[in-house]
Every structure is written in structure tokens, then in C-alpha cells.
XYZ file of C-alpha atoms in Angstrom:
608
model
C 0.000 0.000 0.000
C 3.182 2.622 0.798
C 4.637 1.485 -2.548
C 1.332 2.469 -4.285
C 0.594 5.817 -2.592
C 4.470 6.828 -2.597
C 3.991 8.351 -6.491
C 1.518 10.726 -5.041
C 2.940 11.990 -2.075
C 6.213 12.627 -4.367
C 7.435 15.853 -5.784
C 6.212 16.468 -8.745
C 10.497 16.326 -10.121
C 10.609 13.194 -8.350
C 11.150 10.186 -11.276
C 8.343 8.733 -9.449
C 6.052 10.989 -8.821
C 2.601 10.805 -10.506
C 3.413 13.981 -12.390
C 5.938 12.226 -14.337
C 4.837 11.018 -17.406
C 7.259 7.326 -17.518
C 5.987 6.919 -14.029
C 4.683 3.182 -13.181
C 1.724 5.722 -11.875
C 0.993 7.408 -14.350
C 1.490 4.644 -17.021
C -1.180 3.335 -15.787
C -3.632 6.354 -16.129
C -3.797 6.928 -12.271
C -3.697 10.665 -13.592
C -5.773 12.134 -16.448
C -2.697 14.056 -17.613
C -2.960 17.061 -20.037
C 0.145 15.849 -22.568
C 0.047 18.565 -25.152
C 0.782 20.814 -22.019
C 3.981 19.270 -21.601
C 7.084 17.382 -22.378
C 8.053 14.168 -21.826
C 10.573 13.687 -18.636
C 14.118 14.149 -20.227
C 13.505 17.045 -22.403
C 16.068 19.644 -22.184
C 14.113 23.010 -20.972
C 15.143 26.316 -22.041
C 15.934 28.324 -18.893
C 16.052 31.817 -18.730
C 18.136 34.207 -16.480
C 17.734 32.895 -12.586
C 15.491 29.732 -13.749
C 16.768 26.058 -12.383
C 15.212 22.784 -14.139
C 14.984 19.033 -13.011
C 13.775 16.375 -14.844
C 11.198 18.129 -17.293
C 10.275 21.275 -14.844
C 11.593 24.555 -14.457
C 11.488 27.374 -11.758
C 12.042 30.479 -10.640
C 12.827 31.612 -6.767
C 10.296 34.170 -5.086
C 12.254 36.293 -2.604
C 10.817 38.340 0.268
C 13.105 40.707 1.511
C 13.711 38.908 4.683
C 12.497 35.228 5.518
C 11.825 32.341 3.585
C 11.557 32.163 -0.365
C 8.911 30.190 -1.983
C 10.121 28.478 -5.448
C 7.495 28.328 -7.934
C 7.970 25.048 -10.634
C 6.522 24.228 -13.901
C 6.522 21.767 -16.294
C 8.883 22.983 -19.133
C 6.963 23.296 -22.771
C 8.414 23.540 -25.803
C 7.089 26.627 -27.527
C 9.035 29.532 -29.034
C 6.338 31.952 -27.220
C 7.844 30.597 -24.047
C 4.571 29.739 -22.195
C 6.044 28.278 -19.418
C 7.930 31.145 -18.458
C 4.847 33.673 -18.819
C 3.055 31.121 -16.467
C 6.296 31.319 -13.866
C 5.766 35.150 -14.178
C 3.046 35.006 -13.207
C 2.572 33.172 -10.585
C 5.334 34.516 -8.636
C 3.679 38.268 -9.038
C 0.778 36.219 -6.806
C 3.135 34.522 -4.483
C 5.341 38.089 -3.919
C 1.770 39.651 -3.259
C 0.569 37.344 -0.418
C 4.112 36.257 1.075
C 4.374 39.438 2.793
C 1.401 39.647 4.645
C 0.877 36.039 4.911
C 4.142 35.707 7.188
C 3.709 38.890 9.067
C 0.374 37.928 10.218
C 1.591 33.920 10.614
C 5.437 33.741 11.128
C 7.565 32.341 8.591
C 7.258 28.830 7.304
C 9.613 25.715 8.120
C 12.131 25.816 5.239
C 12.408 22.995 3.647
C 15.849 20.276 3.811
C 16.420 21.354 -0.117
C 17.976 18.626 -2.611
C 15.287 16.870 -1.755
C 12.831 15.151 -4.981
C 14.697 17.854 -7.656
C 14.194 21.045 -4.724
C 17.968 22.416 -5.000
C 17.462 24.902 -2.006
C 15.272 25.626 1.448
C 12.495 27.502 -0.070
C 8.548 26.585 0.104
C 8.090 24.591 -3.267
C 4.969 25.630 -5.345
C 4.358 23.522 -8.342
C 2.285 24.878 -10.987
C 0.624 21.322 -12.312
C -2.253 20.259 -15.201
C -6.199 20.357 -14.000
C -7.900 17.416 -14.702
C -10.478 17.833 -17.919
C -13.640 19.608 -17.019
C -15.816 17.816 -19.163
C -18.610 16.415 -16.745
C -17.731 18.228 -14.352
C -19.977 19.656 -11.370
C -20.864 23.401 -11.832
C -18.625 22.993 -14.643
C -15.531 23.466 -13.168
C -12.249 23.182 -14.284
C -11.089 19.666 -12.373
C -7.828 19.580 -10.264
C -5.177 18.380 -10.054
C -5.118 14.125 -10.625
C -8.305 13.153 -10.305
C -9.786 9.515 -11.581
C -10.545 7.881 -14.517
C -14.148 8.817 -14.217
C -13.131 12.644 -14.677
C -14.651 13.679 -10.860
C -13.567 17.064 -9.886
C -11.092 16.741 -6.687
C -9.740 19.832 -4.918
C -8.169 22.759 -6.644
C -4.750 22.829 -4.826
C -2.687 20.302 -2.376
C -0.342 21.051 0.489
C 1.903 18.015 1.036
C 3.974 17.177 4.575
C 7.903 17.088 3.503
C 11.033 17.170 5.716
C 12.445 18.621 7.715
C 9.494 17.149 10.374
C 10.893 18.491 14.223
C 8.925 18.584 17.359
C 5.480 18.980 16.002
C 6.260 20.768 12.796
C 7.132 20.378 9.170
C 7.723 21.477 6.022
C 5.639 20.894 3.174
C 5.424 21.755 -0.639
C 2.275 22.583 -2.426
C 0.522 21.775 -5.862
C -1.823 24.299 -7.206
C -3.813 24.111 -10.292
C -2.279 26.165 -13.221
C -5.179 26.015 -15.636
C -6.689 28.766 -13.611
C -3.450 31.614 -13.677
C -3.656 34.797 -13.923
C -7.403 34.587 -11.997
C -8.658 35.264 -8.563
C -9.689 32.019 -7.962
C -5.778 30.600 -8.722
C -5.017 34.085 -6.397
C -7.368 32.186 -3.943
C -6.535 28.965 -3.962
C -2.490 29.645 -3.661
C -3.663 31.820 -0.249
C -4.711 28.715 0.786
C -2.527 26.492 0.559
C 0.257 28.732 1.891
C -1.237 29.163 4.358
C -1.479 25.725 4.915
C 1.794 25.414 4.732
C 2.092 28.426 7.762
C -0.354 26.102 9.387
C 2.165 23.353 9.682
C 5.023 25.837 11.318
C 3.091 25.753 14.160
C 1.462 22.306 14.499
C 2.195 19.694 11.600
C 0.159 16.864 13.430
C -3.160 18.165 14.373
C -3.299 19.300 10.818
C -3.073 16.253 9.317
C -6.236 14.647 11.358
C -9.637 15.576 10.772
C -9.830 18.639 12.272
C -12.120 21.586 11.320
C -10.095 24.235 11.808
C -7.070 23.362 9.609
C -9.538 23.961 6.081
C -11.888 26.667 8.315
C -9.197 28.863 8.664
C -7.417 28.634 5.275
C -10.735 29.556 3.593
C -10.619 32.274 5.793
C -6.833 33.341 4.379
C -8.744 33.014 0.943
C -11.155 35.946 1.979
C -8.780 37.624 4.201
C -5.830 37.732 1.556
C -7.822 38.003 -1.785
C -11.030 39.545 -0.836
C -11.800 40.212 -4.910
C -12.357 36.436 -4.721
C -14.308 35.665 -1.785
C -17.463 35.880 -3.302
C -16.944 33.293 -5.408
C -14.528 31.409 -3.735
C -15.261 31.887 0.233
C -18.749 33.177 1.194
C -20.650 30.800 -1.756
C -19.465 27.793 1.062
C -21.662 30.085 3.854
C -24.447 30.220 1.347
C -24.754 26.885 0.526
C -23.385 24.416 2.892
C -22.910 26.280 6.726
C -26.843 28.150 6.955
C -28.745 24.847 6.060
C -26.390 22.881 8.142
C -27.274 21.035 11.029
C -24.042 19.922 12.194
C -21.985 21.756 14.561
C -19.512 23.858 13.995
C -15.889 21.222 14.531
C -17.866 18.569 12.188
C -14.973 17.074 10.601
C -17.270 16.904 7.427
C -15.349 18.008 4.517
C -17.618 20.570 2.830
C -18.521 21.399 6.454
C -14.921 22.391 7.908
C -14.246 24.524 4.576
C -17.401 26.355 6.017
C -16.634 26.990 9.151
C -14.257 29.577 8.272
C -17.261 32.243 9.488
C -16.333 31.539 12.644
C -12.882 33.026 12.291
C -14.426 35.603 10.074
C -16.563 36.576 12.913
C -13.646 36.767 14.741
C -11.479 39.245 12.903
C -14.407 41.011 12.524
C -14.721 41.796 16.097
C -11.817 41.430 17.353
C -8.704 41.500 14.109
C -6.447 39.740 12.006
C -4.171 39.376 15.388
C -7.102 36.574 16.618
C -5.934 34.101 14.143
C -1.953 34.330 14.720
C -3.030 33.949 18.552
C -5.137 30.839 17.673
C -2.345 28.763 15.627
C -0.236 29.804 18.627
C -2.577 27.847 21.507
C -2.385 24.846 19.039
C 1.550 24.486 18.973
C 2.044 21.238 20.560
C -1.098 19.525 21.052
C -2.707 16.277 19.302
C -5.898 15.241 18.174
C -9.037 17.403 17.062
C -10.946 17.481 20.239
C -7.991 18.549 22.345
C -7.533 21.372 19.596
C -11.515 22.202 19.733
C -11.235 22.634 23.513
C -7.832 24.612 23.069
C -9.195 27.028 20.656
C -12.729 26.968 23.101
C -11.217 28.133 26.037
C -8.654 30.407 24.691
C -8.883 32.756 22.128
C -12.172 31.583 20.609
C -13.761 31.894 23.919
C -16.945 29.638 23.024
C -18.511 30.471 26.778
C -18.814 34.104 25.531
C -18.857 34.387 21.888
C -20.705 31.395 20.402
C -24.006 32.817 21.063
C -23.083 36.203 19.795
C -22.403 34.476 16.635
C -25.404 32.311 16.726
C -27.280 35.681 16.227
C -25.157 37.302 13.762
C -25.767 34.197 11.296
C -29.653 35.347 11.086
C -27.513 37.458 8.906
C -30.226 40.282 8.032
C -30.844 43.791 9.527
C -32.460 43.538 12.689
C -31.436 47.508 13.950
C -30.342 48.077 16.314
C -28.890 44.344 17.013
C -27.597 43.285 13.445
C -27.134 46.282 11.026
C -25.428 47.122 8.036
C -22.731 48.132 10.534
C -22.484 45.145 12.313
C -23.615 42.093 10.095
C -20.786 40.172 8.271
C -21.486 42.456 4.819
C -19.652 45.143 6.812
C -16.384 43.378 6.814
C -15.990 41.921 3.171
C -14.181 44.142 1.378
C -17.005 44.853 -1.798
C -19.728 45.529 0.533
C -23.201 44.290 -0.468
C -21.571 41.388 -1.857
C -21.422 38.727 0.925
C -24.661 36.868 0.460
C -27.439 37.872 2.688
C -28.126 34.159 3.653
C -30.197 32.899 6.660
C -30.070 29.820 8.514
C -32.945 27.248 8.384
C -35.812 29.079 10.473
C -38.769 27.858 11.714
C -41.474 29.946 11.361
C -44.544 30.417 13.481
C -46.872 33.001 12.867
C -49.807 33.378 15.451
C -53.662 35.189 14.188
C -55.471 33.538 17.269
C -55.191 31.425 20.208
C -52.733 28.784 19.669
C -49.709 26.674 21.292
C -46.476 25.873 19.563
C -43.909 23.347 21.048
C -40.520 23.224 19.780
C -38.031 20.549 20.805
C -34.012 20.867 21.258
C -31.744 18.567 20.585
C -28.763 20.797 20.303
C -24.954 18.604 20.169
C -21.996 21.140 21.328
C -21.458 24.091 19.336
C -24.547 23.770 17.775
C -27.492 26.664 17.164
C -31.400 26.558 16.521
C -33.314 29.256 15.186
C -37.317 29.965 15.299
C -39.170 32.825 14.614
C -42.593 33.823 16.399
C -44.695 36.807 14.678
C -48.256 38.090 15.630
C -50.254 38.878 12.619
C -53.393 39.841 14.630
C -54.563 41.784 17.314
C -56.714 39.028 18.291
C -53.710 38.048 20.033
C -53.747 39.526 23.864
C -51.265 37.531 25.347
C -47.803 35.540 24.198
C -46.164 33.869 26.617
C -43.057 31.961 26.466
C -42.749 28.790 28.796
C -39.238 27.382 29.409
C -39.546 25.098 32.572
C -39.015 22.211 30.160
C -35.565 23.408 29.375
C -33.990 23.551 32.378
C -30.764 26.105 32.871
C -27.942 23.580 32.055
C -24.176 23.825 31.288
C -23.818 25.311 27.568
C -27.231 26.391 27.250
C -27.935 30.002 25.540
C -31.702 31.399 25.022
C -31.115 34.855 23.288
C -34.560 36.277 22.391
C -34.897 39.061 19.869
C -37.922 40.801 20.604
C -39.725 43.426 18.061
C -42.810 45.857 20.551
C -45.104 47.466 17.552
C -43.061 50.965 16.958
C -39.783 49.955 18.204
C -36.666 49.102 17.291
C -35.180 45.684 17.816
C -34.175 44.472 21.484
C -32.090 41.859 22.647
C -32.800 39.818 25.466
C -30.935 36.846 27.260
C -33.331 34.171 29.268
C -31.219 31.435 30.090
C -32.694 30.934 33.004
C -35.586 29.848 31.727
C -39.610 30.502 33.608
C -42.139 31.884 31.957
C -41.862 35.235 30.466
C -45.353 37.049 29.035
C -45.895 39.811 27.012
C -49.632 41.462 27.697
C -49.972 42.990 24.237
C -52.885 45.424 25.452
C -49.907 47.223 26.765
C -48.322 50.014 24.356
C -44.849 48.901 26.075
C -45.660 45.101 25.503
C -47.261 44.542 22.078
C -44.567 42.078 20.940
C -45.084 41.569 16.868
C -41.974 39.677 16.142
C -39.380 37.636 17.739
C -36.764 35.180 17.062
C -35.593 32.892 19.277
C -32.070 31.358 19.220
C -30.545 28.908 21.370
C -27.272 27.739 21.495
C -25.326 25.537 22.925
C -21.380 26.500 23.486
C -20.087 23.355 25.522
C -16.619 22.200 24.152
C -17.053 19.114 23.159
C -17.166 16.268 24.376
C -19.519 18.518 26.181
C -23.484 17.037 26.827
C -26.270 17.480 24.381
C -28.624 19.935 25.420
C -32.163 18.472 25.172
C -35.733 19.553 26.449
C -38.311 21.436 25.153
C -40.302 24.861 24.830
C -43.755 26.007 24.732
C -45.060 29.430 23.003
C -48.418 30.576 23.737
C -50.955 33.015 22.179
C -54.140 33.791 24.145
C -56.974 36.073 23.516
C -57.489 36.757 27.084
C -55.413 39.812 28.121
C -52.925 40.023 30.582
C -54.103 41.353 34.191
C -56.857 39.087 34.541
C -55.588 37.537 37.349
C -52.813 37.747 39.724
C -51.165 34.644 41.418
C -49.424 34.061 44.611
C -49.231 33.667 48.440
C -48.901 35.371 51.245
C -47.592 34.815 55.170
C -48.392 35.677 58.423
C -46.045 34.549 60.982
C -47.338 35.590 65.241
C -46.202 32.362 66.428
C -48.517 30.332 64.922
C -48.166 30.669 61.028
C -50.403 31.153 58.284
C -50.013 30.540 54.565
C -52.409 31.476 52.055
C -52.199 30.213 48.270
C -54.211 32.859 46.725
C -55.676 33.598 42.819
C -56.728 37.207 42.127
C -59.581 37.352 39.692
C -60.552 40.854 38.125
C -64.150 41.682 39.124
C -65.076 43.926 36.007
C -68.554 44.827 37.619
C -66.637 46.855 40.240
C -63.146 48.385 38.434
C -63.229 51.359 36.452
C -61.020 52.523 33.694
C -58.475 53.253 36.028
C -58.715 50.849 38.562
C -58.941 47.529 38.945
C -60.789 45.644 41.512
C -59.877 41.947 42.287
C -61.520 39.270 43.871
C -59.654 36.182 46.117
C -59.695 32.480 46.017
C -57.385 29.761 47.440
C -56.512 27.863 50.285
C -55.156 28.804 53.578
C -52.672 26.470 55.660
C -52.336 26.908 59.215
C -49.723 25.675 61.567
C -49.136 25.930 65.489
C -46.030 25.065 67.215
C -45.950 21.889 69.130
C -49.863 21.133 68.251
C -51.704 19.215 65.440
C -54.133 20.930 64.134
C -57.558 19.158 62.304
C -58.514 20.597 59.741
C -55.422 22.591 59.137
C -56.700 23.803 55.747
C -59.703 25.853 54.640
C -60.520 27.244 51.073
C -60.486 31.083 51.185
C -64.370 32.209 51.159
C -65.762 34.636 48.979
C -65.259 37.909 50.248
C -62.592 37.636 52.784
C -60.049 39.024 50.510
C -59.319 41.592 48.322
C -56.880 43.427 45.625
C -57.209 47.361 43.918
C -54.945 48.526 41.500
C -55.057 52.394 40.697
C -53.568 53.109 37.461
C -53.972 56.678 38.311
C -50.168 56.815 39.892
C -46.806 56.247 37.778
C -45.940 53.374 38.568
C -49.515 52.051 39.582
C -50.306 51.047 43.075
C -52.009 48.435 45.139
C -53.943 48.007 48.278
C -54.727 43.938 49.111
C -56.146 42.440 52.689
C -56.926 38.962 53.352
C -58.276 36.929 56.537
C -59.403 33.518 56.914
C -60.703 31.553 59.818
C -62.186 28.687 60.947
C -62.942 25.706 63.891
C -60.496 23.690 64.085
C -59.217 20.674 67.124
C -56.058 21.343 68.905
C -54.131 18.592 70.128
C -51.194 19.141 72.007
C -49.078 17.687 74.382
C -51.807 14.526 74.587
C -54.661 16.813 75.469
C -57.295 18.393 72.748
C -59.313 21.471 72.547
C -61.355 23.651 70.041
C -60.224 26.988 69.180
C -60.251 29.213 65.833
C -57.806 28.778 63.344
C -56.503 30.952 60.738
C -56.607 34.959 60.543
C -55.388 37.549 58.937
C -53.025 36.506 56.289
C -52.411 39.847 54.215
C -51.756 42.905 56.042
C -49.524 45.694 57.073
C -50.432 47.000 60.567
C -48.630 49.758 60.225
C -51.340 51.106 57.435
C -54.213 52.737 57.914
C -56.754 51.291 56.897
C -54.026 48.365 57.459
C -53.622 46.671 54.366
C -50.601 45.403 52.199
C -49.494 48.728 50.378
C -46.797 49.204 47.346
C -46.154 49.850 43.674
C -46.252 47.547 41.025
C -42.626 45.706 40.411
C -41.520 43.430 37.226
C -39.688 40.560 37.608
C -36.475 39.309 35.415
C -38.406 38.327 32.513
C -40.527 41.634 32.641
C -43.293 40.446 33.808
C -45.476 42.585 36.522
C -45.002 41.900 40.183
C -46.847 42.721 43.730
C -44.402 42.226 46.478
C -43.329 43.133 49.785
C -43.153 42.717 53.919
C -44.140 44.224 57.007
C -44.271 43.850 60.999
C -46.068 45.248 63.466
C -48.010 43.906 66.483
C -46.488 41.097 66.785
C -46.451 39.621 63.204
C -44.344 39.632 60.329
C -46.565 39.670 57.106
C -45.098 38.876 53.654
C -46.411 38.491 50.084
C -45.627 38.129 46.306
C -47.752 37.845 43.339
C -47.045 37.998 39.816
C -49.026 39.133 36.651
C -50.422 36.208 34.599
């Protein structure tokens, strides 16, 4: 098996590499070779000034003014026009233009041992080798490369491991497709394979396993380093394969990892180029492609904090004042409007009437869901989201993005879950869009986050009721579990009048008391609102009492139990006094303490 894959992992000089045409390889049509493109091994080349050939191929040597050289190769042809030297022209004006930045951003690349397969120095070899025929071909691409019999496109460029290998690194050389010079696309695929090749300065054997990052962040080099080709080349991979994906972001699919390079794209665009040199730098030494995942996780990539931010960028459409034409991806690529105003795969749930939806999630690490709730009808009073089936848990991220009738778009973070309402009667409340996206930024091999959600529309309105309890403590101690109902024969316009029922619990130290429970009869409690005051206020009072049988210390007796169960004694008249609150999810709250007499009342009711 080494003997049969050693003619591809050659140099293209080599005698027997599959590039060579009296290869056993290539003799036996491993490679769909292009002959009239070039001569047969042996043929003298005509070298100009500074040009070196080997074995059918000639090059020139690309020198930045400090740091390694790359040497670009091709195979010699025999025409008076000199082809082959226009094509080494040309790509070398590509490799001068990227070296520079490339390294400065990176670090230099391992040179390589030199005299090694025809290389007669230390530079980065770059050989400029036949495409496969594009007949048949997908999209009708030009094919790459050495592909198979069948004429199946492969990749457009290859960046092969060489020597020296030391402590984790290597040196490699590269093949690039030359059927595409003098285009972007060969400007974009040459970025990536150098940078590939910067790739293995730092970390030679996580590249070589199937780890996302290695292709995510040479795509991004593509976009980064020839942005006049990223719309082609780079962002068509965000269009098509990363927003109708369902796998998370380190799949070690192929089309998948290409991808991923939004994630570092998100990354320079919040926080710079500088974010990628520091991530190849937290990868130098380590193996494997989870250990790399968690590397990048906890370091620079800082899933914890900025997975769910990107989560909500890649709804990828203006939401102002959240995602903007300041702020969405568009703003970084270089053309503008070109990056591709893409959306993940949404559900969609519009609501004209009463209704329930139920969404499930089933989200592995570094994974995102997206749905999207809209009110087409004021028929709708009430939406209320219900999270108690999706607990707070490690990795878990609920970012809402909620749309009020008139407003601008506001962000809101619920991950720990409840119930959070929005009483669209209210001016303040009247929710008319929303998306909901949860996310899950656990470095793998992190748990999968699964549960479920509930969204509800109602055409009752909010302030209907008002649930709750309230405690008396004198010694003995009373709890009362109390509903407020609005009684709309007695409240006005501007106030609302509220009428109790429940059950009240009654305990007395060092006794058993029979019956220690009574429901709450009609009349013996009581809430007001008045709407009249900024923020609105309340006045409540509740007492409950009955015969009960005290048995204590082996001896019984009757006695009342029960009492007042919702005052403040310190009022006059002495009910429970205060102004309207709102919990963490915004919803309206009635809560508060007092003592006096001897007791301790407390209480706390919320809006439903």
C-alpha cells in the first residue's frame, strides 16, 4: 500500500512521482494528464536568467526581503512563445503579493531540507501542475489536479507534509492548479494552501487529522488575503453548505470544515487579524481534534462568551439596532453588499389567534437553533413563552430578539428559563416579532442539550388575574395560596378591583391541628390597583378563619384557626401597600413585607 501511494505523495520532479509522465503511476492512467501541455521527462528546458530545471520542470525563486523564499515550478513546454515562463511570471507576481502579509500575520514557514525530490534549495516549493479535464464536471468546473478515470472534480490545490518534520512541525510543498493563472480564484486557492503550509510551522500533526479548523481557517486566508475572490470562492461555502447545516460547527465533514471559516471571520471582525496568529499559537504542541476544539474553546475563541453572539449574527439580516449594516458580516468583506445575505434554516410560526407551539431541542456542542414567532393579529392579547421544560444547564444560551409594535429591535438573554409574558394590550408590551435562538457552546465532548419549549398566544389579556401567596407569621403561622380574579362589575377605567380564592394552611407550634386547611371564602379578601399613579399602586387584605381541634401535648381542645393573612399594621386602613414591580423576565409583580403587632406579614404575586 506505501509502494502504491508513494507516487503521489512525491514531488512532482521526483522520477516517481505521478506527475511524471514514464511513471509506473501514471502509465497506468492513475492521472488524467494534459500531454500537449507538456514534455516528456528528459527534455532539455530552455531556462532563462535565474530559472533552475529538473527532470522536465523549471522554476524560478520568489524572494521576500527577509524570511523564507517560496520556489514556484513548472513543467517545461516547448514553444518559441515561451509559455512556461509567462506562467512562472506570473505566478510569482501572486506569491510576492501574499508572502508578505501572509508571514507577518503567521510567522515564517519551516524551510524545507532542499535537494530533496529535484528542490535544489530551502524555499517553500509551489508547483504549478495540469487540471484534470472539465468535461462532466460539477458546476462545470475546471477539475484539479489528478483526479480519476471517471473525470470527478477533486480539490483545486494540495499542500503536502515534507522534511524537515521536528517537534510537532514540518515542512511541506504545495501543488496548485495552473489552468486557472492569472485569476482570482488561482489568487485564492495559492492563499490557501500557503497558508497551509504556515499552518504546519506551528502544528504539523493536528493538521493532518480531521480537524475543522485546519480547512476553516485557510478559507478564511482566501477571503482575508484576496477579498476580490471571496465571493466566489469563500462566502458561496456560507451560502450553501454552513446556513442549512445542522451539524456543529468542529464537524470534521469536509464541505462542512471549509465552512466553518465564518467563525474566524466573525472573529477578525470583532476582534482583528491578530485573533488568528493567537489561535495557531494555543495549538503548537497539542494532538488530536478534540484537544484542539477545547484549546481554541477556552482560549482565544472563547466559546462560553462568543458562540451565542455568533449564533445571532448568522440570522444574517438587519435587525437595527442588534444586526445592522454596521455590524452584520457584509460590513467586513471588502465589496460591501456582496457577501450573500443568507439565513439559517428558520422555523417559522406566525400566530392570528389562540394557539400553542412546542418546539423541541436537541442541540450537540457548538450547535445553534433558530425559530421565529410573529403576531399577525390583534386578536392576540397575550404571548407567553414557557421554558420550565428546558432547564438552565451547562452550555445552554436562550437569546430572544424581541420586536414591541413601533420599536426598534431588542435583545434579550433568558437562560434561566420561567415563563416570560408579554400582555400585548400594553403600548410597552405589544410584541409583533421575535426570534428565538438557542445555542449551545459546551466544548465538546460537552453534553447534548435536550428539552423542550412552549409558546403561547391567548386572547385573554394580561391582568386578569394575579397569582401568589402570602404569610403571616405571630407564632402560629399562616399561609395562604391565593388567585386574584378581576371583578369587572366593580373596576373602572383606572382601577382595577380583584376578587380572592385559594386555600389557607395553618400551623401551630408543638400542636396538630384538624382541619389545618380551609378554602379562602368569597369575600374575605381583596386586591385594587389604581392606574392613576406612575408606577400604579395596590392596596390587598386577606383573613381567613375557621374551627379547628387542637391537640397538644396529649390533650385536645377547640379553638379558631386561621386569621389575617395579608396585612400591614402599620397602614391605615391596614392593608398590604406598594407599587407595582416586574420581575427578570418583565413580567409585573406585587411584592413586599411588614411587621407590626407582633407579626411579620409577607407576600408576592405575579401578573399572569
Amino acid at each position: 500500500v506505501a509502494a502504491l501511494i508513494a507516487p503521489f505523495l512525491a514531488r512532482p520532479t521526483a522520477s516517481d512521482s505521478v506527475f511524471q509522465q514514464g511513471s509506473a503511476a501514471a502509465a497506468s492512467g492513475a492521472r488524467a494528464h494534459v500531454a500537449s501541455r507538456a514534455s516528456a521527462p528528459g527534455t532539455a528546458c530552455v531556462l532563462a536568467d535565474g530559472e533552475v530545471g529538473d527532470s522536465g520542470w523549471k522554476s524560478i525563486l520568489v524572494a521576500p526581503a527577509s524570511g523564507t523564499a517560496v520556489r514556484i515550478w513548472v513543467e517545461c513546454i516547448a514553444d518559441p512563445a515561451g509559455a512556461d515562463d509567462t506562467m512562472l511570471a506570473v505566478a510569482g507576481l501572486t506569491a510576492a503579493r501574499l508572502l508578505g502579509p501572509m508571514t507577518s500575520l503567521m510567522g515564517q514557514p519551516v524551510p524545507d531540507l532542499g535537494t530533496v525530490g529535484g528542490s535544489p534549495d530551502t524555499a517553500v516549493d509551489v508547483y504549478l501542475v495540469d487540471g484534470c479535464t472539465a468535461s462532466g464536471l460539477a458546476n462545470g468546473r475546471q477539475g484539479s489536479l489528478c483526479d480519476s478515470s471517471s473525470g470527478e472534480s477533486s480539490i483545486d490545490g494540495a499542500t503536502i507534509a515534507s522534511y524537515p518534520r521536528d517537534n510537532g512541525t514540518c515542512a511541506d510543498f504545495v501543488l496548485v492548479d495552473r489552468g486557472e493563472l492569472g485569476s482570482s480564484k488561482f489568487d485564492s486557492t495559492l492563499a490557501h494552501e500557503l497558508f497551509h503550509v504556515l499552518q504546519d510551522a506551528h502544528n504539523c500533526n493536528i493538521t493532518t487529522e480531521d480537524f475543522w479548523f485546519t480547512e476553516a481557517s485557510a478559507t478564511w486566508a482566501e477571503a482575508r488575503f484576496v477579498p476580490q475572490a471571496a465571493a466566489s470562492e469563500v462566502h458561496t461555502r456560507f451560502t450553501n453548505t454552513f446556513q442549512p447545516s445542522t451539524l456543529p460547527l468542529d464537524s470534521s465533514n469536509s464541505d462542512h470544515t471549509y465552512s466553518a471559516y465564518i467563525y474566524p471571520y466573525f472573529f477578525q471582525q470583532h476582534v482583528g487579524d491578530s485573533s488568528m496568529a493567537t489561535a495557531w499559537s494555543q495549538l503548537t504542541g497539542l494532538s488530536g481534534a478534540q484537544a484542539g476544539t477545547r484549546a481554541l474553546g477556552n482560549g482565544i475563541y472563547n466559546f462560553k462568551t462568543y458562540f451565542r453572539q455568533f449564533a445571532v449574527e448568522n440570522l444574517n439580516t438587519d435587525l437595527p439596532p442588534i444586526l445592522t449594516a454596521q455590524t452584520r458580516y457584509s460590513a467586513l468583506d471588502q465589496a460591501g453588499s456582496r457577501f450573500p445575505a443568507t439565513q439559517p434554516s428558520i422555523g417559522s410560526h406566525p400566530f392570528a389567534g389562540a394557539d400553542t407551539v412546542t418546539s423541541n431541542v436537541d442541540l450537540e456542542p457548538l450547535r445553534a437553533s433558530y425559530d421565529r414567532y410573529q403576531v399577525t393579529s390583534d386578536t392576540v392579547k397575550k404571548l407567553t413563552f414557557k421554558f420550565e421544560h428546558l432547564p438552565a444547564q451547562d452550555g445552554l444560551d436562550i437569546d430572544a430578539l424581541i420586536k414591541i409594535d413601533g420599536q426598534n429591535w431588542n435583545p434579550r438573554r433568558w437562560d434561566q428559563g420561567g415563563e416570560i409574558k408579554f400582555c400585548r394590550d400594553k403600548p410597552d408590551q405589544k410584541l409583533v416579532d421575535s426570534y428565538i435562538v438557542i445555542s449551545n457552546h459546551g466544548v465538546p465532548p460537552a453534553a447534548t442539550i435536550q428539552g423542550y419549549y412552549k409558546v403561547e398566544a391567548s386572547d385573554v389579556p394580561c391582568g386578569q388575574t394575579w397569582t401568589g401567596t402570602a404569610t403571616a407569621d405571630f407564632g402560629d403561622r399562616i399561609v395562604a395560596s391565593v388567585t386574584f380574579t378581576l371583578d369587572p362589575d366593580h373596576s373602572t377605567p383606572t382601577k382595577a378591583v380583584f376578587t380572592a380564592t385559594g386555600t389557607v394552611t395553618f400551623s401551630a407550634p408543638n400542636c396538630s391541628v384538624s382541619p389545618n386547611t380551609a378554602d379562602i371564602p368569597a369575600g374575605a379578601a381583596g386586591l385594587t390597583i389604581d392606574y392613576t399613579t406612575t408606577p400604579a399602586t395596590y392596596y390587598a387584605i386577606g383573613a381567613t378563619s375557621w374551627l379547628a381541634t387542637y391537640t397538644c401535648d396529649g390533650g385536645s381542645m377547640q379553638a379558631g384557626a386561621g386569621g389575617i393573612w395579608l396585612s400591614d399594621p402599620n397602614q391605615s386602613p391596614p392593608g398590604a401597600t406598594g407599587t407595582l414591580g416586574a420581575d427578570q423576565y418583565g413580567n409585573r409583580t406585587i411584592s413586599g413585607s411588614a411587621t407590626g403587632g407582633g407579626y411579620t406579614f409577607s407576600w408576592a404575586f405575579t401578573e399572569q
